[in-house]
Short mmCIF file of C-alpha atoms in Angstrom, two decimals:
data_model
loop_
_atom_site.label_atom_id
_atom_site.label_comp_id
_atom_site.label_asym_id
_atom_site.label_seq_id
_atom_site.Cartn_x
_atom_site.Cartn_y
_atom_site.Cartn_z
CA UNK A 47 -90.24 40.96 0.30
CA UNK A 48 -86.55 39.76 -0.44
CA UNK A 49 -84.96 39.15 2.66
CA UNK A 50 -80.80 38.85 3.11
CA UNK A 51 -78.05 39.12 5.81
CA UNK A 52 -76.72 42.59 4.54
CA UNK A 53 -77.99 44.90 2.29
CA UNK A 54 -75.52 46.88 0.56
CA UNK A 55 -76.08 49.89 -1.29
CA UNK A 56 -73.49 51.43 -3.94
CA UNK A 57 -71.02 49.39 -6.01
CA UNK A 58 -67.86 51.15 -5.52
CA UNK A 59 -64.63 49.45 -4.05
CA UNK A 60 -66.38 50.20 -0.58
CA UNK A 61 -69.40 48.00 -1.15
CA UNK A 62 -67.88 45.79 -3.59
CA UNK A 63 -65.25 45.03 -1.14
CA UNK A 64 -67.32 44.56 1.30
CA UNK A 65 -69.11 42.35 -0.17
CA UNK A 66 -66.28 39.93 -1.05
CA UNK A 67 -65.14 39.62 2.75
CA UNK A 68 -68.76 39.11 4.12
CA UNK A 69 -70.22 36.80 1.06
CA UNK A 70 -67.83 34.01 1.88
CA UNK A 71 -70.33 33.29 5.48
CA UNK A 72 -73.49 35.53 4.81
CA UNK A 73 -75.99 36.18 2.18
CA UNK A 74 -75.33 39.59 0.73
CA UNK A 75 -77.34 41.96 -1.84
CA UNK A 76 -75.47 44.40 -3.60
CA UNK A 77 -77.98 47.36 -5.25
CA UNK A 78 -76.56 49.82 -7.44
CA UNK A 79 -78.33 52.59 -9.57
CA UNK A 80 -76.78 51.34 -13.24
CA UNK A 81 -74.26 48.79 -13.24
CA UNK A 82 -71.16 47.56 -11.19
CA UNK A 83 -68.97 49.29 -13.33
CA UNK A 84 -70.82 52.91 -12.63
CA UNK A 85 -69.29 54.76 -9.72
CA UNK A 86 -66.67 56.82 -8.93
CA UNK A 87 -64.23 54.20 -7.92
CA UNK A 88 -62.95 53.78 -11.20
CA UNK A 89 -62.43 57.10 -12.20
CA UNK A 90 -59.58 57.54 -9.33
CA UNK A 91 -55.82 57.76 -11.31
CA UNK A 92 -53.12 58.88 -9.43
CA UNK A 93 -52.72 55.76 -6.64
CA UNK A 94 -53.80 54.97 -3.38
CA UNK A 95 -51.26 56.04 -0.17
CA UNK A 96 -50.31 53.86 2.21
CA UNK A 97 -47.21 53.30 4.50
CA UNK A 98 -45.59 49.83 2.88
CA UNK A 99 -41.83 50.83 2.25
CA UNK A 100 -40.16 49.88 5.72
CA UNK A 101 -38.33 53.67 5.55
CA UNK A 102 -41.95 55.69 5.95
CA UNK A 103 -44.04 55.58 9.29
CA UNK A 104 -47.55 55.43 10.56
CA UNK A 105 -47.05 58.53 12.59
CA UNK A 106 -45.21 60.61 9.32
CA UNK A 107 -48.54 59.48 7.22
CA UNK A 108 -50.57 60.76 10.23
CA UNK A 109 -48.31 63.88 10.17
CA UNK A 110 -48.60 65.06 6.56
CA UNK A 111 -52.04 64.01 6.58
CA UNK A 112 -52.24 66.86 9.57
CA UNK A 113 -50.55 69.21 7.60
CA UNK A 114 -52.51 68.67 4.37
CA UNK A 115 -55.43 69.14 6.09
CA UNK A 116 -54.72 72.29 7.46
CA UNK A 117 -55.43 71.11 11.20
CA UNK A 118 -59.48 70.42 10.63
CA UNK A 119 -58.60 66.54 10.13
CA UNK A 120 -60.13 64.43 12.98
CA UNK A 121 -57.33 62.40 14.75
CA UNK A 122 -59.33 58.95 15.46
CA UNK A 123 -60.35 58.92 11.81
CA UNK A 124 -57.07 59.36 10.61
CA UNK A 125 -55.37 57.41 12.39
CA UNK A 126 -57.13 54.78 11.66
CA UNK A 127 -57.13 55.21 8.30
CA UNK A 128 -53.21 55.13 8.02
CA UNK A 129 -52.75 52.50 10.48
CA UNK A 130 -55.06 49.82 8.31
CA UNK A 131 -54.13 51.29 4.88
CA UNK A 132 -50.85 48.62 4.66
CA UNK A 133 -53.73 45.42 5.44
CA UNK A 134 -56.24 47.37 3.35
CA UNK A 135 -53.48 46.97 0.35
CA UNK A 136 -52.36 43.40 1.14
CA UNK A 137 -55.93 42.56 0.73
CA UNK A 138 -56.36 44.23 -2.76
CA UNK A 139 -53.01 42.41 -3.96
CA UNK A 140 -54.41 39.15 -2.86
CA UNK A 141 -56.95 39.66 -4.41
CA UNK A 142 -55.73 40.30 -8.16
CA UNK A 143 -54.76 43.76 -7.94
CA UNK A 144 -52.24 44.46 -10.73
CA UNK A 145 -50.62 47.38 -9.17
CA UNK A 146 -47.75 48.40 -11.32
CA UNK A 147 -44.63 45.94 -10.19
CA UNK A 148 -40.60 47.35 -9.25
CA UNK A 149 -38.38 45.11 -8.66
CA UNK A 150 -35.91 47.69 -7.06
CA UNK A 151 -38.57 48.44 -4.52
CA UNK A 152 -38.36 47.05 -1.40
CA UNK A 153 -42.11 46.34 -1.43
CA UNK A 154 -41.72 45.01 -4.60
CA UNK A 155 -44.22 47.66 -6.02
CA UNK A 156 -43.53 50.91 -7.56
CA UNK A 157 -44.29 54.17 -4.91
CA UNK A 158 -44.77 57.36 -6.20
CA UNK A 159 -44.90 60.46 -3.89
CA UNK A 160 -47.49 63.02 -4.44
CA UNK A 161 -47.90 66.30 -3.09
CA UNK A 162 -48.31 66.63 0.65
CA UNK A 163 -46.36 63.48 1.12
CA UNK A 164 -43.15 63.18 2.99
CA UNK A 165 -42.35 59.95 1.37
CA UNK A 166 -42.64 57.49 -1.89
CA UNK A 167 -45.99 55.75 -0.38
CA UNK A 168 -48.39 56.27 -3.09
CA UNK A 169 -49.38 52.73 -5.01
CA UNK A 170 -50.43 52.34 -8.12
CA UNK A 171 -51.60 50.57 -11.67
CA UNK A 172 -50.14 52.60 -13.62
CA UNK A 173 -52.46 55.88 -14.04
CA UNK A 174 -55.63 54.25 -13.62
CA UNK A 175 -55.51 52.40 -10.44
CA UNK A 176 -59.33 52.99 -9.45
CA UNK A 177 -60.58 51.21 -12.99
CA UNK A 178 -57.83 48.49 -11.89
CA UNK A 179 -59.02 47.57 -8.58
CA UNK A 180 -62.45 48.08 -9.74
CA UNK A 181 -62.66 45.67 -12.58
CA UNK A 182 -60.32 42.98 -10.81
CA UNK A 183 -63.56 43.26 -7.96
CA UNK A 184 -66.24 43.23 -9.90
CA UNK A 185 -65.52 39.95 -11.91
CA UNK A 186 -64.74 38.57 -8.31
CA UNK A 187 -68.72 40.15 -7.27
CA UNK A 188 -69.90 38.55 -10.30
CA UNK A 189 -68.89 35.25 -10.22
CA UNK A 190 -69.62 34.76 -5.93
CA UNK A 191 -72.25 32.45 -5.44
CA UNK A 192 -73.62 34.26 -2.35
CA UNK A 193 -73.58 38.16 -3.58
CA UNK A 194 -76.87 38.93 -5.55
CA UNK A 195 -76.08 41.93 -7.96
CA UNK A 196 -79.16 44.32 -8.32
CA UNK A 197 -78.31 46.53 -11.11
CA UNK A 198 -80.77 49.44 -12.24
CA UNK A 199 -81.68 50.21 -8.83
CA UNK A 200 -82.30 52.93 -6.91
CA UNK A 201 -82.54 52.91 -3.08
CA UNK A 202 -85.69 55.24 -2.22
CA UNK A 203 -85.57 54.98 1.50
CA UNK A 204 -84.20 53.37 4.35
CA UNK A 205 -87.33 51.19 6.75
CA UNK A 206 -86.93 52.37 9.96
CA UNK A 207 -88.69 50.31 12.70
CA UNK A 208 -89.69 52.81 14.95
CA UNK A 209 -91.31 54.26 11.72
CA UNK A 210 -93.40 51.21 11.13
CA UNK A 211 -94.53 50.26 14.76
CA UNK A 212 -92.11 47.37 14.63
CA UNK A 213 -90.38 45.75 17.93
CA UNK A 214 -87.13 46.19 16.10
CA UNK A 215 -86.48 50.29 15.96
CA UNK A 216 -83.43 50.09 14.23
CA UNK A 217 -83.20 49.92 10.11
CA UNK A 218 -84.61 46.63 8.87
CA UNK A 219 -83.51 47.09 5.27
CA UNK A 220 -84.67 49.68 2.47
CA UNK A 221 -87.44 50.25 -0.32
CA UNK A 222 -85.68 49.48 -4.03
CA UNK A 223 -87.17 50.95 -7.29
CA UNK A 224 -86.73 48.26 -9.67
CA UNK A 225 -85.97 50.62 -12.76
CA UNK A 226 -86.81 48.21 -15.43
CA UNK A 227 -90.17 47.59 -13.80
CA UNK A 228 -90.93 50.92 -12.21
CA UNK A 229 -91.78 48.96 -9.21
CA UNK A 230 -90.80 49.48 -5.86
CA UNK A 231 -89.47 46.23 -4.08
CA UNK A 232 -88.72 46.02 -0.20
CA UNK A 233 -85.86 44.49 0.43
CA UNK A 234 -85.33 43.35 4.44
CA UNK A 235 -81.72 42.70 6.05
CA UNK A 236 -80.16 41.77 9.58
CA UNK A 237 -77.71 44.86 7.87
CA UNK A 238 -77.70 47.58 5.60
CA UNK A 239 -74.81 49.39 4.68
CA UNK A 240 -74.48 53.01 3.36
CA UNK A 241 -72.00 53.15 0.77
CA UNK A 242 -73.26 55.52 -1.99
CA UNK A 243 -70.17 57.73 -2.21
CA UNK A 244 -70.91 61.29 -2.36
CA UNK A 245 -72.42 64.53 -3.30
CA UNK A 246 -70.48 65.94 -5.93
CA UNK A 247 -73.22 66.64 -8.47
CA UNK A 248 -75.06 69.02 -6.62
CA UNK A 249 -72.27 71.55 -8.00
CA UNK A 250 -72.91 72.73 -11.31
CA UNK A 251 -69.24 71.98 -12.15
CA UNK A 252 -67.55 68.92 -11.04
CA UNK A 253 -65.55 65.84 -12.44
CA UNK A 254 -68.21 63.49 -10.35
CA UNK A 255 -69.84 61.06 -11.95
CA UNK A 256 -73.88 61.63 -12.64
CA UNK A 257 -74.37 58.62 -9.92
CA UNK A 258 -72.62 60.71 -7.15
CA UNK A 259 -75.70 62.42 -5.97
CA UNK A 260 -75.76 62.22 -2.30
CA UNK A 261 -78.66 59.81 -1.95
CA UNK A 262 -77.19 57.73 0.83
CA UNK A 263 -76.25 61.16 2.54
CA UNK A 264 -79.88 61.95 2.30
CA UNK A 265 -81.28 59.02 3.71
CA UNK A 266 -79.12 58.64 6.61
#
């Protein structure tokens, strides 16, 4: 058994991130089916959107958001998207993020504004700002003395204590296949985090990656 604070599973800017702000205090184990670089992360272009020039608003983000989503957008989630988007991006620029610099700009950034905006809020590395932010994290994931990286494999199944008879009933960490070994490891954790991305390749047609198959979906 390999035991650590949190378990995370996926390598994407969620669990990668994730990693970096708990790894600085806790042990952390980051599994991924390939390699770091494998997810669909780094396949996002256009930018991410977030309210930084002092013109825009929280509530005008929340607004077009609304209106974009053709009223089936939960509020709560939403909200609280837009209203920690602006920390969310100071983080990533402290970080190393090289988003794509104007000195014109009040935010000293470039914004572009994309459909169903209202406003220039849309930040950016030129036209590949998910392979940006994902290669400045991974070198950071790489190099952190308290992140293990477990490339090449595959979570199986989440271990459930009520499963197992244990006094614990909550999730005590998951089963790994080792790929290279064919051998399934259990891996045990104070916390296990989902972050596996989607489902995308369950359609026949879709510009998802081969990992994005839903396997944290499933085992929730």
């Amino acid at each position: 058994m390999i035991a650590y604070d949190v378990l995370i599973l996926g390598s994407g800017l969620a669990g990668q991130s994730l990693a970096l702000r708990l790894a600085d205090k806790l042990k952390v184990a980051l599994v991924t089916k390939r390699s770091l670089e494998d997810s669909a992360s780094a396949w996002a272009q256009g930018g991410i959107a977030s309210v930084l020039d002092p013109s825009d608003s929280a509530e005008a983000h929340i607004a077009d958001a609304h209106t974009a989503g053709a009223g089936l957008c939960s509020d709560k989630t939403t909200r609280f998207v837009v209203e920690n988007g602006p920390r969310a991006i100071r983080w990533l620029i402290d970080h190393g993020v090289p988003f794509t610099p104007d000195a014109s700009s009040p935010v000293g950034y470039h914004l572009t504004r994309e459909g169903g905006h209202s406003a220039r809020r849309i930040i950016h590395a030129a036209d590949a700002t998910g392979a940006a932010v994902q290669a400045t994290l991974t070198e950071q994931v790489r190099a952190h003395p308290n992140i293990a990286v477990y490339e090449q494999h595959i979570a199986v199944d989440l271990i459930i204590g009520r499963k197992i008879g244990h006094a614990d009933e909550g999730c005590l960490g998951a089963y790994i296949l080792d790929i290279a070994s064919d051998e399934v490891r259990t891996f045990s954790a104070r916390h296990t985090v989902l972050a596996t991305g989607g489902a995308g390749k369950v359609y026949l047609y879709t510009t998802n990656p081969d990992t994005a198959t839903g396997d944290g979906v499933a085992m929730a």
